[in-house]
Amino acid sequence: GQNIDQPTEMTATEGAIVQINCTYQTSGFNGLFWYQQHAGEAPTFLSYNVLDGLEEKGRFSSFLSRSKGYSYLLLKELQMKDSASYLCAVRPTFGAGSYQLTFGKGTKLSVIP
Amino acid sequence: DSGVTQTPKHLITATGQRVTLRCSPRSGDLSVYWYQQSLDQGLQFLIQYYNGEERAKGNILERFSAQQFPDLHSELNLSSLELGDSALYFCASSRRGQGASETQYFGPGTRLLVL
């Protein structure tokens, strides 16, 4: 089966750094994605990791450890507009027909002044 | 704006009814995915199409069906609707529907309310 765990909610202060963790147990692994979703809106792509290590993209970085089934999303210099849900998604298998994503329930981040 | 369009934006209907949700993928994308998002379940994968053919199936109920047409737009049909079907339904598209790094781009969603 597939199991992806993220904290339900987090609160952080404007200008600070926040780390959102994701642990996964899936039948096979072929990549991990992070999406941002503002309330009632479409998820938007943030990052992709398939190899161990850190991927940096502006204020956002994502880390992966395949041996630990663990990833985190790091948001620096937090802005009020970063208040949103952050979804961790895993592509569990690699083969014909198996390109869908399995999503965690998301972490709702509130940025406060 | 991801380039994926969905209609209608909102839909209110009654139990037992049937509705059709429509999705147009980004220009050049061949694969379409349907997801259901409810408050307590998060995003659940329903079904994937690639160039008109079903590619993968997830947690899609038998009351639900989908298809992808020659112009690559897709429709999700929901029938015998129940209160529990109330949710946000998202369509996503990707270039080829294969490849580990291929990103899915999501449409704005259709909010379905079953009364």
JSON list of C-alpha atoms in Angstrom, two decimals:
[
{"chain": "A", "resi": 1, "resn": "GLY", "atom": "CA", "xyz": [0.00, 0.00, 0.00]},
{"chain": "A", "resi": 2, "resn": "GLN", "atom": "CA", "xyz": [0.89, 3.64, -0.13]},
{"chain": "A", "resi": 3, "resn": "ASN", "atom": "CA", "xyz": [1.33, 5.82, 2.94]},
{"chain": "A", "resi": 4, "resn": "ILE", "atom": "CA", "xyz": [2.49, 9.40, 2.94]},
{"chain": "A", "resi": 5, "resn": "ASP", "atom": "CA", "xyz": [2.64, 11.39, 6.18]},
{"chain": "A", "resi": 6, "resn": "GLN", "atom": "CA", "xyz": [2.94, 15.12, 6.66]},
{"chain": "A", "resi": 7, "resn": "PRO", "atom": "CA", "xyz": [2.14, 17.35, 9.63]},
{"chain": "A", "resi": 8, "resn": "THR", "atom": "CA", "xyz": [-1.40, 18.69, 9.38]},
{"chain": "A", "resi": 9, "resn": "GLU", "atom": "CA", "xyz": [-0.64, 22.31, 10.26]},
{"chain": "A", "resi": 10, "resn": "MET", "atom": "CA", "xyz": [2.33, 24.58, 10.90]},
{"chain": "A", "resi": 11, "resn": "THR", "atom": "CA", "xyz": [2.69, 28.23, 11.82]},
{"chain": "A", "resi": 12, "resn": "ALA", "atom": "CA", "xyz": [5.73, 30.38, 11.12]},
{"chain": "A", "resi": 13, "resn": "THR", "atom": "CA", "xyz": [6.67, 34.05, 11.25]},
{"chain": "A", "resi": 14, "resn": "GLU", "atom": "CA", "xyz": [7.16, 36.31, 8.26]},
{"chain": "A", "resi": 15, "resn": "GLY", "atom": "CA", "xyz": [10.84, 36.45, 7.29]},
{"chain": "A", "resi": 16, "resn": "ALA", "atom": "CA", "xyz": [11.68, 33.19, 9.06]},
{"chain": "A", "resi": 17, "resn": "ILE", "atom": "CA", "xyz": [12.59, 29.73, 7.73]},
{"chain": "A", "resi": 18, "resn": "VAL", "atom": "CA", "xyz": [10.24, 26.74, 7.95]},
{"chain": "A", "resi": 19, "resn": "GLN", "atom": "CA", "xyz": [10.82, 23.06, 7.20]},
{"chain": "A", "resi": 20, "resn": "ILE", "atom": "CA", "xyz": [7.89, 20.84, 6.21]},
{"chain": "A", "resi": 21, "resn": "ASN", "atom": "CA", "xyz": [8.59, 17.13, 6.54]},
{"chain": "A", "resi": 22, "resn": "CYS", "atom": "CA", "xyz": [7.20, 14.23, 4.55]},
{"chain": "A", "resi": 23, "resn": "THR", "atom": "CA", "xyz": [7.71, 10.53, 5.16]},
{"chain": "A", "resi": 24, "resn": "TYR", "atom": "CA", "xyz": [6.54, 7.90, 2.75]},
{"chain": "A", "resi": 25, "resn": "GLN", "atom": "CA", "xyz": [6.10, 4.16, 2.44]},
{"chain": "A", "resi": 26, "resn": "THR", "atom": "CA", "xyz": [5.19, 3.17, -1.09]},
{"chain": "A", "resi": 27, "resn": "SER", "atom": "CA", "xyz": [5.42, 0.15, -3.34]},
{"chain": "A", "resi": 28, "resn": "GLY", "atom": "CA", "xyz": [8.47, 1.26, -5.25]},
{"chain": "A", "resi": 29, "resn": "PHE", "atom": "CA", "xyz": [9.71, 4.80, -5.70]},
{"chain": "A", "resi": 30, "resn": "ASN", "atom": "CA", "xyz": [10.29, 6.83, -8.79]},
{"chain": "A", "resi": 31, "resn": "GLY", "atom": "CA", "xyz": [10.28, 10.43, -7.70]},
{"chain": "A", "resi": 32, "resn": "LEU", "atom": "CA", "xyz": [8.86, 12.82, -5.14]},
{"chain": "A", "resi": 33, "resn": "PHE", "atom": "CA", "xyz": [7.09, 16.08, -5.90]},
{"chain": "A", "resi": 34, "resn": "TRP", "atom": "CA", "xyz": [6.10, 19.08, -3.81]},
{"chain": "A", "resi": 35, "resn": "TYR", "atom": "CA", "xyz": [3.09, 21.18, -4.76]},
{"chain": "A", "resi": 36, "resn": "GLN", "atom": "CA", "xyz": [1.72, 24.39, -3.26]},
{"chain": "A", "resi": 37, "resn": "GLN", "atom": "CA", "xyz": [-2.04, 24.82, -3.03]},
{"chain": "A", "resi": 38, "resn": "HIS", "atom": "CA", "xyz": [-3.81, 27.98, -1.93]},
{"chain": "A", "resi": 39, "resn": "ALA", "atom": "CA", "xyz": [-7.27, 27.40, -0.50]},
{"chain": "A", "resi": 40, "resn": "GLY", "atom": "CA", "xyz": [-9.77, 26.50, -3.22]},
{"chain": "A", "resi": 41, "resn": "GLU", "atom": "CA", "xyz": [-7.19, 26.78, -5.98]},
{"chain": "A", "resi": 42, "resn": "ALA", "atom": "CA", "xyz": [-5.21, 24.37, -8.13]},
{"chain": "A", "resi": 43, "resn": "PRO", "atom": "CA", "xyz": [-2.01, 22.74, -6.85]},
{"chain": "A", "resi": 44, "resn": "THR", "atom": "CA", "xyz": [1.05, 24.32, -8.47]},
{"chain": "A", "resi": 45, "resn": "PHE", "atom": "CA", "xyz": [4.35, 22.50, -8.97]},
{"chain": "A", "resi": 46, "resn": "LEU", "atom": "CA", "xyz": [7.24, 23.50, -6.72]},
{"chain": "A", "resi": 47, "resn": "SER", "atom": "CA", "xyz": [9.95, 20.84, -6.93]},
{"chain": "A", "resi": 48, "resn": "TYR", "atom": "CA", "xyz": [10.95, 17.34, -7.93]},
{"chain": "A", "resi": 49, "resn": "ASN", "atom": "CA", "xyz": [13.50, 14.97, -6.36]},
{"chain": "A", "resi": 50, "resn": "VAL", "atom": "CA", "xyz": [14.47, 11.52, -7.51]},
{"chain": "A", "resi": 51, "resn": "LEU", "atom": "CA", "xyz": [18.06, 11.28, -6.23]},
{"chain": "A", "resi": 52, "resn": "ASP", "atom": "CA", "xyz": [19.22, 11.81, -2.66]},
{"chain": "A", "resi": 53, "resn": "GLY", "atom": "CA", "xyz": [20.19, 15.33, -1.78]},
{"chain": "A", "resi": 54, "resn": "LEU", "atom": "CA", "xyz": [19.07, 18.90, -1.87]},
{"chain": "A", "resi": 55, "resn": "GLU", "atom": "CA", "xyz": [17.48, 20.71, -4.80]},
{"chain": "A", "resi": 56, "resn": "GLU", "atom": "CA", "xyz": [17.42, 24.49, -4.49]},
{"chain": "A", "resi": 57, "resn": "LYS", "atom": "CA", "xyz": [15.10, 26.79, -6.37]},
{"chain": "A", "resi": 58, "resn": "GLY", "atom": "CA", "xyz": [15.09, 30.36, -5.14]},
{"chain": "A", "resi": 59, "resn": "ARG", "atom": "CA", "xyz": [13.53, 30.62, -1.68]},
{"chain": "A", "resi": 60, "resn": "PHE", "atom": "CA", "xyz": [12.40, 27.00, -1.83]},
{"chain": "A", "resi": 61, "resn": "SER", "atom": "CA", "xyz": [14.58, 23.90, -1.41]},
{"chain": "A", "resi": 62, "resn": "SER", "atom": "CA", "xyz": [13.63, 20.25, -1.27]},
{"chain": "A", "resi": 63, "resn": "PHE", "atom": "CA", "xyz": [15.60, 17.38, 0.20]},
{"chain": "A", "resi": 64, "resn": "LEU", "atom": "CA", "xyz": [15.28, 13.64, -0.32]},
{"chain": "A", "resi": 65, "resn": "SER", "atom": "CA", "xyz": [16.63, 10.58, 1.47]},
{"chain": "A", "resi": 66, "resn": "ARG", "atom": "CA", "xyz": [15.43, 7.45, -0.29]},
{"chain": "A", "resi": 67, "resn": "SER", "atom": "CA", "xyz": [16.88, 5.07, 2.29]},
{"chain": "A", "resi": 68, "resn": "LYS", "atom": "CA", "xyz": [14.88, 6.79, 5.03]},
{"chain": "A", "resi": 69, "resn": "GLY", "atom": "CA", "xyz": [11.74, 7.37, 2.96]},
{"chain": "A", "resi": 70, "resn": "TYR", "atom": "CA", "xyz": [11.97, 11.02, 3.90]},
{"chain": "A", "resi": 71, "resn": "SER", "atom": "CA", "xyz": [11.78, 14.41, 2.27]},
{"chain": "A", "resi": 72, "resn": "TYR", "atom": "CA", "xyz": [11.47, 17.97, 3.43]},
{"chain": "A", "resi": 73, "resn": "LEU", "atom": "CA", "xyz": [10.56, 21.28, 1.85]},
{"chain": "A", "resi": 74, "resn": "LEU", "atom": "CA", "xyz": [12.46, 24.29, 3.16]},
{"chain": "A", "resi": 75, "resn": "LEU", "atom": "CA", "xyz": [10.97, 27.74, 2.73]},
{"chain": "A", "resi": 76, "resn": "LYS", "atom": "CA", "xyz": [13.24, 30.71, 3.43]},
{"chain": "A", "resi": 77, "resn": "GLU", "atom": "CA", "xyz": [12.44, 34.39, 3.95]},
{"chain": "A", "resi": 78, "resn": "LEU", "atom": "CA", "xyz": [8.80, 33.58, 4.48]},
{"chain": "A", "resi": 79, "resn": "GLN", "atom": "CA", "xyz": [6.24, 35.94, 2.99]},
{"chain": "A", "resi": 80, "resn": "MET", "atom": "CA", "xyz": [2.55, 36.27, 3.83]},
{"chain": "A", "resi": 81, "resn": "LYS", "atom": "CA", "xyz": [1.70, 34.90, 0.38]},
{"chain": "A", "resi": 82, "resn": "ASP", "atom": "CA", "xyz": [3.39, 31.62, 1.35]},
{"chain": "A", "resi": 83, "resn": "SER", "atom": "CA", "xyz": [0.38, 30.82, 3.54]},
{"chain": "A", "resi": 84, "resn": "ALA", "atom": "CA", "xyz": [-0.99, 27.76, 1.75]},
{"chain": "A", "resi": 85, "resn": "SER", "atom": "CA", "xyz": [-1.11, 23.98, 1.89]},
{"chain": "A", "resi": 86, "resn": "TYR", "atom": "CA", "xyz": [2.00, 22.12, 0.80]},
{"chain": "A", "resi": 87, "resn": "LEU", "atom": "CA", "xyz": [1.42, 18.71, -0.72]},
{"chain": "A", "resi": 88, "resn": "CYS", "atom": "CA", "xyz": [4.00, 15.94, -0.85]},
{"chain": "A", "resi": 89, "resn": "ALA", "atom": "CA", "xyz": [3.41, 13.45, -3.67]},
{"chain": "A", "resi": 90, "resn": "VAL", "atom": "CA", "xyz": [5.22, 10.26, -4.62]},
{"chain": "A", "resi": 91, "resn": "ARG", "atom": "CA", "xyz": [5.32, 8.47, -7.94]},
{"chain": "A", "resi": 92, "resn": "PRO", "atom": "CA", "xyz": [5.28, 4.97, -6.46]},
{"chain": "A", "resi": 93, "resn": "THR", "atom": "CA", "xyz": [6.11, 2.64, -9.32]},
{"chain": "A", "resi": 94, "resn": "PHE", "atom": "CA", "xyz": [7.78, 2.76, -12.67]},
{"chain": "A", "resi": 95, "resn": "GLY", "atom": "CA", "xyz": [6.27, 0.83, -15.51]},
{"chain": "A", "resi": 96, "resn": "ALA", "atom": "CA", "xyz": [3.56, 0.87, -18.09]},
{"chain": "A", "resi": 97, "resn": "GLY", "atom": "CA", "xyz": [0.51, 2.63, -16.72]},
{"chain": "A", "resi": 98, "resn": "SER", "atom": "CA", "xyz": [1.95, 3.70, -13.42]},
{"chain": "A", "resi": 99, "resn": "TYR", "atom": "CA", "xyz": [2.64, 7.41, -13.76]},
{"chain": "A", "resi": 100, "resn": "GLN", "atom": "CA", "xyz": [0.04, 8.70, -11.38]},
{"chain": "A", "resi": 101, "resn": "LEU", "atom": "CA", "xyz": [0.98, 10.49, -8.17]},
{"chain": "A", "resi": 102, "resn": "THR", "atom": "CA", "xyz": [0.03, 9.48, -4.64]},
{"chain": "A", "resi": 103, "resn": "PHE", "atom": "CA", "xyz": [-0.49, 12.57, -2.50]},
{"chain": "A", "resi": 104, "resn": "GLY", "atom": "CA", "xyz": [-0.17, 13.16, 1.21]},
{"chain": "A", "resi": 105, "resn": "LYS", "atom": "CA", "xyz": [-3.01, 15.06, 2.88]},
{"chain": "A", "resi": 106, "resn": "GLY", "atom": "CA", "xyz": [-0.98, 18.25, 2.86]},
{"chain": "A", "resi": 107, "resn": "THR", "atom": "CA", "xyz": [0.46, 20.61, 5.45]},
{"chain": "A", "resi": 108, "resn": "LYS", "atom": "CA", "xyz": [-1.40, 23.86, 6.00]},
{"chain": "A", "resi": 109, "resn": "LEU", "atom": "CA", "xyz": [1.16, 26.60, 6.63]},
{"chain": "A", "resi": 110, "resn": "SER", "atom": "CA", "xyz": [0.09, 29.85, 8.22]},
{"chain": "A", "resi": 111, "resn": "VAL", "atom": "CA", "xyz": [2.55, 32.74, 8.03]},
{"chain": "A", "resi": 112, "resn": "ILE", "atom": "CA", "xyz": [1.99, 35.36, 10.72]},
{"chain": "A", "resi": 113, "resn": "PRO", "atom": "CA", "xyz": [3.40, 38.90, 10.89]},
{"chain": "B", "resi": 1, "resn": "ASP", "atom": "CA", "xyz": [-2.32, 29.99, -15.07]},
{"chain": "B", "resi": 2, "resn": "SER", "atom": "CA", "xyz": [-1.27, 26.40, -15.85]},
{"chain": "B", "resi": 3, "resn": "GLY", "atom": "CA", "xyz": [-2.91, 26.29, -19.27]},
{"chain": "B", "resi": 4, "resn": "VAL", "atom": "CA", "xyz": [-5.29, 23.52, -18.19]},
{"chain": "B", "resi": 5, "resn": "THR", "atom": "CA", "xyz": [-8.95, 24.54, -18.34]},
{"chain": "B", "resi": 6, "resn": "GLN", "atom": "CA", "xyz": [-11.91, 22.98, -16.58]},
{"chain": "B", "resi": 7, "resn": "THR", "atom": "CA", "xyz": [-15.62, 23.63, -16.82]},
{"chain": "B", "resi": 8, "resn": "PRO", "atom": "CA", "xyz": [-17.84, 24.28, -15.02]},
{"chain": "B", "resi": 9, "resn": "LYS", "atom": "CA", "xyz": [-16.19, 26.00, -12.09]},
{"chain": "B", "resi": 10, "resn": "HIS", "atom": "CA", "xyz": [-19.07, 25.22, -9.75]},
{"chain": "B", "resi": 11, "resn": "LEU", "atom": "CA", "xyz": [-21.82, 22.63, -9.94]},
{"chain": "B", "resi": 12, "resn": "ILE", "atom": "CA", "xyz": [-24.76, 22.11, -7.59]},
{"chain": "B", "resi": 13, "resn": "THR", "atom": "CA", "xyz": [-26.97, 19.11, -8.10]},
{"chain": "B", "resi": 14, "resn": "ALA", "atom": "CA", "xyz": [-29.15, 16.63, -6.25]},
{"chain": "B", "resi": 15, "resn": "THR", "atom": "CA", "xyz": [-28.57, 13.08, -5.10]},
{"chain": "B", "resi": 16, "resn": "GLY", "atom": "CA", "xyz": [-29.20, 10.51, -7.79]},
{"chain": "B", "resi": 17, "resn": "GLN", "atom": "CA", "xyz": [-28.35, 12.87, -10.62]},
{"chain": "B", "resi": 18, "resn": "ARG", "atom": "CA", "xyz": [-25.61, 12.63, -13.26]},
{"chain": "B", "resi": 19, "resn": "VAL", "atom": "CA", "xyz": [-23.09, 15.32, -14.16]},
{"chain": "B", "resi": 20, "resn": "THR", "atom": "CA", "xyz": [-20.25, 15.73, -16.65]},
{"chain": "B", "resi": 21, "resn": "LEU", "atom": "CA", "xyz": [-17.05, 17.60, -15.90]},
{"chain": "B", "resi": 22, "resn": "ARG", "atom": "CA", "xyz": [-14.88, 18.77, -18.75]},
{"chain": "B", "resi": 23, "resn": "CYS", "atom": "CA", "xyz": [-11.13, 19.32, -19.03]},
{"chain": "B", "resi": 24, "resn": "SER", "atom": "CA", "xyz": [-8.89, 20.67, -21.78]},
{"chain": "B", "resi": 25, "resn": "PRO", "atom": "CA", "xyz": [-5.19, 19.90, -21.30]},
{"chain": "B", "resi": 26, "resn": "ARG", "atom": "CA", "xyz": [-2.29, 22.27, -21.96]},
{"chain": "B", "resi": 27, "resn": "SER", "atom": "CA", "xyz": [-1.39, 22.66, -25.59]},
{"chain": "B", "resi": 28, "resn": "GLY", "atom": "CA", "xyz": [0.81, 19.72, -26.61]},
{"chain": "B", "resi": 29, "resn": "ASP", "atom": "CA", "xyz": [0.03, 17.57, -23.59]},
{"chain": "B", "resi": 30, "resn": "LEU", "atom": "CA", "xyz": [-1.18, 14.08, -24.43]},
{"chain": "B", "resi": 31, "resn": "SER", "atom": "CA", "xyz": [-1.98, 12.75, -20.98]},
{"chain": "B", "resi": 32, "resn": "VAL", "atom": "CA", "xyz": [-4.84, 13.73, -18.69]},
{"chain": "B", "resi": 33, "resn": "TYR", "atom": "CA", "xyz": [-5.35, 12.77, -15.05]},
{"chain": "B", "resi": 34, "resn": "TRP", "atom": "CA", "xyz": [-8.43, 13.16, -12.86]},
{"chain": "B", "resi": 35, "resn": "TYR", "atom": "CA", "xyz": [-8.24, 13.68, -9.09]},
{"chain": "B", "resi": 36, "resn": "GLN", "atom": "CA", "xyz": [-10.84, 14.07, -6.37]},
{"chain": "B", "resi": 37, "resn": "GLN", "atom": "CA", "xyz": [-10.10, 16.27, -3.35]},
{"chain": "B", "resi": 38, "resn": "SER", "atom": "CA", "xyz": [-12.32, 16.15, -0.31]},
{"chain": "B", "resi": 39, "resn": "LEU", "atom": "CA", "xyz": [-11.64, 17.82, 3.04]},
{"chain": "B", "resi": 40, "resn": "ASP", "atom": "CA", "xyz": [-10.68, 14.69, 4.91]},
{"chain": "B", "resi": 41, "resn": "GLN", "atom": "CA", "xyz": [-9.04, 12.65, 2.15]},
{"chain": "B", "resi": 42, "resn": "GLY", "atom": "CA", "xyz": [-6.70, 14.95, 0.29]},
{"chain": "B", "resi": 43, "resn": "LEU", "atom": "CA", "xyz": [-6.05, 14.52, -3.41]},
{"chain": "B", "resi": 44, "resn": "GLN", "atom": "CA", "xyz": [-7.07, 11.05, -4.61]},
{"chain": "B", "resi": 45, "resn": "PHE", "atom": "CA", "xyz": [-6.07, 9.82, -8.06]},
{"chain": "B", "resi": 46, "resn": "LEU", "atom": "CA", "xyz": [-9.03, 8.59, -10.10]},
{"chain": "B", "resi": 47, "resn": "ILE", "atom": "CA", "xyz": [-7.92, 7.81, -13.63]},
{"chain": "B", "resi": 48, "resn": "GLN", "atom": "CA", "xyz": [-5.35, 8.63, -16.33]},
{"chain": "B", "resi": 49, "resn": "TYR", "atom": "CA", "xyz": [-5.72, 8.81, -20.10]},
{"chain": "B", "resi": 50, "resn": "TYR", "atom": "CA", "xyz": [-2.99, 9.02, -22.71]},
{"chain": "B", "resi": 51, "resn": "ASN", "atom": "CA", "xyz": [-3.76, 10.01, -26.29]},
{"chain": "B", "resi": 52, "resn": "GLY", "atom": "CA", "xyz": [-7.32, 8.72, -26.04]},
{"chain": "B", "resi": 53, "resn": "GLU", "atom": "CA", "xyz": [-6.65, 5.49, -24.20]},
{"chain": "B", "resi": 54, "resn": "GLU", "atom": "CA", "xyz": [-7.00, 4.62, -20.53]},
{"chain": "B", "resi": 55, "resn": "ARG", "atom": "CA", "xyz": [-3.53, 4.33, -18.99]},
{"chain": "B", "resi": 56, "resn": "ALA", "atom": "CA", "xyz": [-4.08, 3.80, -15.27]},
{"chain": "B", "resi": 57, "resn": "LYS", "atom": "CA", "xyz": [-6.92, 3.54, -12.80]},
{"chain": "B", "resi": 58, "resn": "GLY", "atom": "CA", "xyz": [-6.95, 4.58, -9.17]},
{"chain": "B", "resi": 59, "resn": "ASN", "atom": "CA", "xyz": [-9.73, 4.82, -6.62]},
{"chain": "B", "resi": 60, "resn": "ILE", "atom": "CA", "xyz": [-12.47, 5.45, -9.13]},
{"chain": "B", "resi": 61, "resn": "LEU", "atom": "CA", "xyz": [-15.96, 4.27, -8.26]},
{"chain": "B", "resi": 62, "resn": "GLU", "atom": "CA", "xyz": [-17.97, 2.20, -10.74]},
{"chain": "B", "resi": 63, "resn": "ARG", "atom": "CA", "xyz": [-20.52, 5.04, -10.85]},
{"chain": "B", "resi": 64, "resn": "PHE", "atom": "CA", "xyz": [-17.80, 7.25, -12.34]},
{"chain": "B", "resi": 65, "resn": "SER", "atom": "CA", "xyz": [-16.42, 7.00, -15.84]},
{"chain": "B", "resi": 66, "resn": "ALA", "atom": "CA", "xyz": [-14.17, 9.06, -18.04]},
{"chain": "B", "resi": 67, "resn": "GLN", "atom": "CA", "xyz": [-12.96, 9.34, -21.59]},
{"chain": "B", "resi": 68, "resn": "GLN", "atom": "CA", "xyz": [-10.47, 11.30, -23.66]},
{"chain": "B", "resi": 69, "resn": "PHE", "atom": "CA", "xyz": [-11.53, 12.48, -27.09]},
{"chain": "B", "resi": 70, "resn": "PRO", "atom": "CA", "xyz": [-9.49, 12.77, -30.33]},
{"chain": "B", "resi": 71, "resn": "ASP", "atom": "CA", "xyz": [-8.93, 16.49, -29.69]},
{"chain": "B", "resi": 72, "resn": "LEU", "atom": "CA", "xyz": [-7.45, 15.38, -26.31]},
{"chain": "B", "resi": 73, "resn": "HIS", "atom": "CA", "xyz": [-10.04, 17.01, -24.10]},
{"chain": "B", "resi": 74, "resn": "SER", "atom": "CA", "xyz": [-11.44, 14.74, -21.41]},
{"chain": "B", "resi": 75, "resn": "GLU", "atom": "CA", "xyz": [-14.73, 14.32, -19.62]},
{"chain": "B", "resi": 76, "resn": "LEU", "atom": "CA", "xyz": [-15.44, 12.79, -16.23]},
{"chain": "B", "resi": 77, "resn": "ASN", "atom": "CA", "xyz": [-18.96, 11.47, -15.81]},
{"chain": "B", "resi": 78, "resn": "LEU", "atom": "CA", "xyz": [-20.38, 11.04, -12.33]},
{"chain": "B", "resi": 79, "resn": "SER", "atom": "CA", "xyz": [-23.71, 9.24, -11.98]},
{"chain": "B", "resi": 80, "resn": "SER", "atom": "CA", "xyz": [-26.11, 8.23, -9.21]},
{"chain": "B", "resi": 81, "resn": "LEU", "atom": "CA", "xyz": [-24.58, 11.01, -7.18]},
{"chain": "B", "resi": 82, "resn": "GLU", "atom": "CA", "xyz": [-24.38, 10.73, -3.40]},
{"chain": "B", "resi": 83, "resn": "LEU", "atom": "CA", "xyz": [-23.79, 13.36, -0.75]},
{"chain": "B", "resi": 84, "resn": "GLY", "atom": "CA", "xyz": [-20.28, 11.98, -0.25]},
{"chain": "B", "resi": 85, "resn": "ASP", "atom": "CA", "xyz": [-19.36, 12.79, -3.84]},
{"chain": "B", "resi": 86, "resn": "SER", "atom": "CA", "xyz": [-19.27, 16.48, -2.95]},
{"chain": "B", "resi": 87, "resn": "ALA", "atom": "CA", "xyz": [-15.66, 17.49, -3.52]},
{"chain": "B", "resi": 88, "resn": "LEU", "atom": "CA", "xyz": [-13.26, 19.43, -5.69]},
{"chain": "B", "resi": 89, "resn": "TYR", "atom": "CA", "xyz": [-12.46, 17.57, -8.90]},
{"chain": "B", "resi": 90, "resn": "PHE", "atom": "CA", "xyz": [-9.17, 18.45, -10.54]},
{"chain": "B", "resi": 91, "resn": "CYS", "atom": "CA", "xyz": [-7.86, 17.60, -13.94]},
{"chain": "B", "resi": 92, "resn": "ALA", "atom": "CA", "xyz": [-4.12, 17.61, -14.59]},
{"chain": "B", "resi": 93, "resn": "SER", "atom": "CA", "xyz": [-2.16, 17.16, -17.78]},
{"chain": "B", "resi": 94, "resn": "SER", "atom": "CA", "xyz": [1.38, 16.21, -18.71]},
{"chain": "B", "resi": 95, "resn": "ARG", "atom": "CA", "xyz": [3.38, 15.99, -21.92]},
{"chain": "B", "resi": 96, "resn": "ARG", "atom": "CA", "xyz": [3.62, 12.26, -22.48]},
{"chain": "B", "resi": 97, "resn": "GLY", "atom": "CA", "xyz": [2.23, 10.60, -19.36]},
{"chain": "B", "resi": 98, "resn": "GLN", "atom": "CA", "xyz": [5.45, 8.77, -18.77]},
{"chain": "B", "resi": 99, "resn": "GLY", "atom": "CA", "xyz": [8.89, 9.43, -17.43]},
{"chain": "B", "resi": 100, "resn": "ALA", "atom": "CA", "xyz": [9.83, 9.78, -13.78]},
{"chain": "B", "resi": 101, "resn": "SER", "atom": "CA", "xyz": [10.36, 13.53, -13.84]},
{"chain": "B", "resi": 102, "resn": "GLU", "atom": "CA", "xyz": [7.35, 14.47, -15.87]},
{"chain": "B", "resi": 103, "resn": "THR", "atom": "CA", "xyz": [5.38, 17.16, -14.11]},
{"chain": "B", "resi": 104, "resn": "GLN", "atom": "CA", "xyz": [1.60, 17.26, -13.91]},
{"chain": "B", "resi": 105, "resn": "TYR", "atom": "CA", "xyz": [-0.03, 20.67, -14.29]},
{"chain": "B", "resi": 106, "resn": "PHE", "atom": "CA", "xyz": [-3.39, 21.15, -12.62]},
{"chain": "B", "resi": 107, "resn": "GLY", "atom": "CA", "xyz": [-6.49, 22.92, -13.80]},
{"chain": "B", "resi": 108, "resn": "PRO", "atom": "CA", "xyz": [-8.53, 25.24, -11.54]},
{"chain": "B", "resi": 109, "resn": "GLY", "atom": "CA", "xyz": [-10.94, 22.46, -10.56]},
{"chain": "B", "resi": 110, "resn": "THR", "atom": "CA", "xyz": [-14.69, 21.96, -10.50]},
{"chain": "B", "resi": 111, "resn": "ARG", "atom": "CA", "xyz": [-16.37, 22.30, -7.12]},
{"chain": "B", "resi": 112, "resn": "LEU", "atom": "CA", "xyz": [-19.25, 19.82, -6.95]},
{"chain": "B", "resi": 113, "resn": "LEU", "atom": "CA", "xyz": [-21.92, 20.10, -4.30]},
{"chain": "B", "resi": 114, "resn": "VAL", "atom": "CA", "xyz": [-24.49, 17.32, -4.04]},
{"chain": "B", "resi": 115, "resn": "LEU", "atom": "CA", "xyz": [-27.57, 18.24, -2.02]}
]
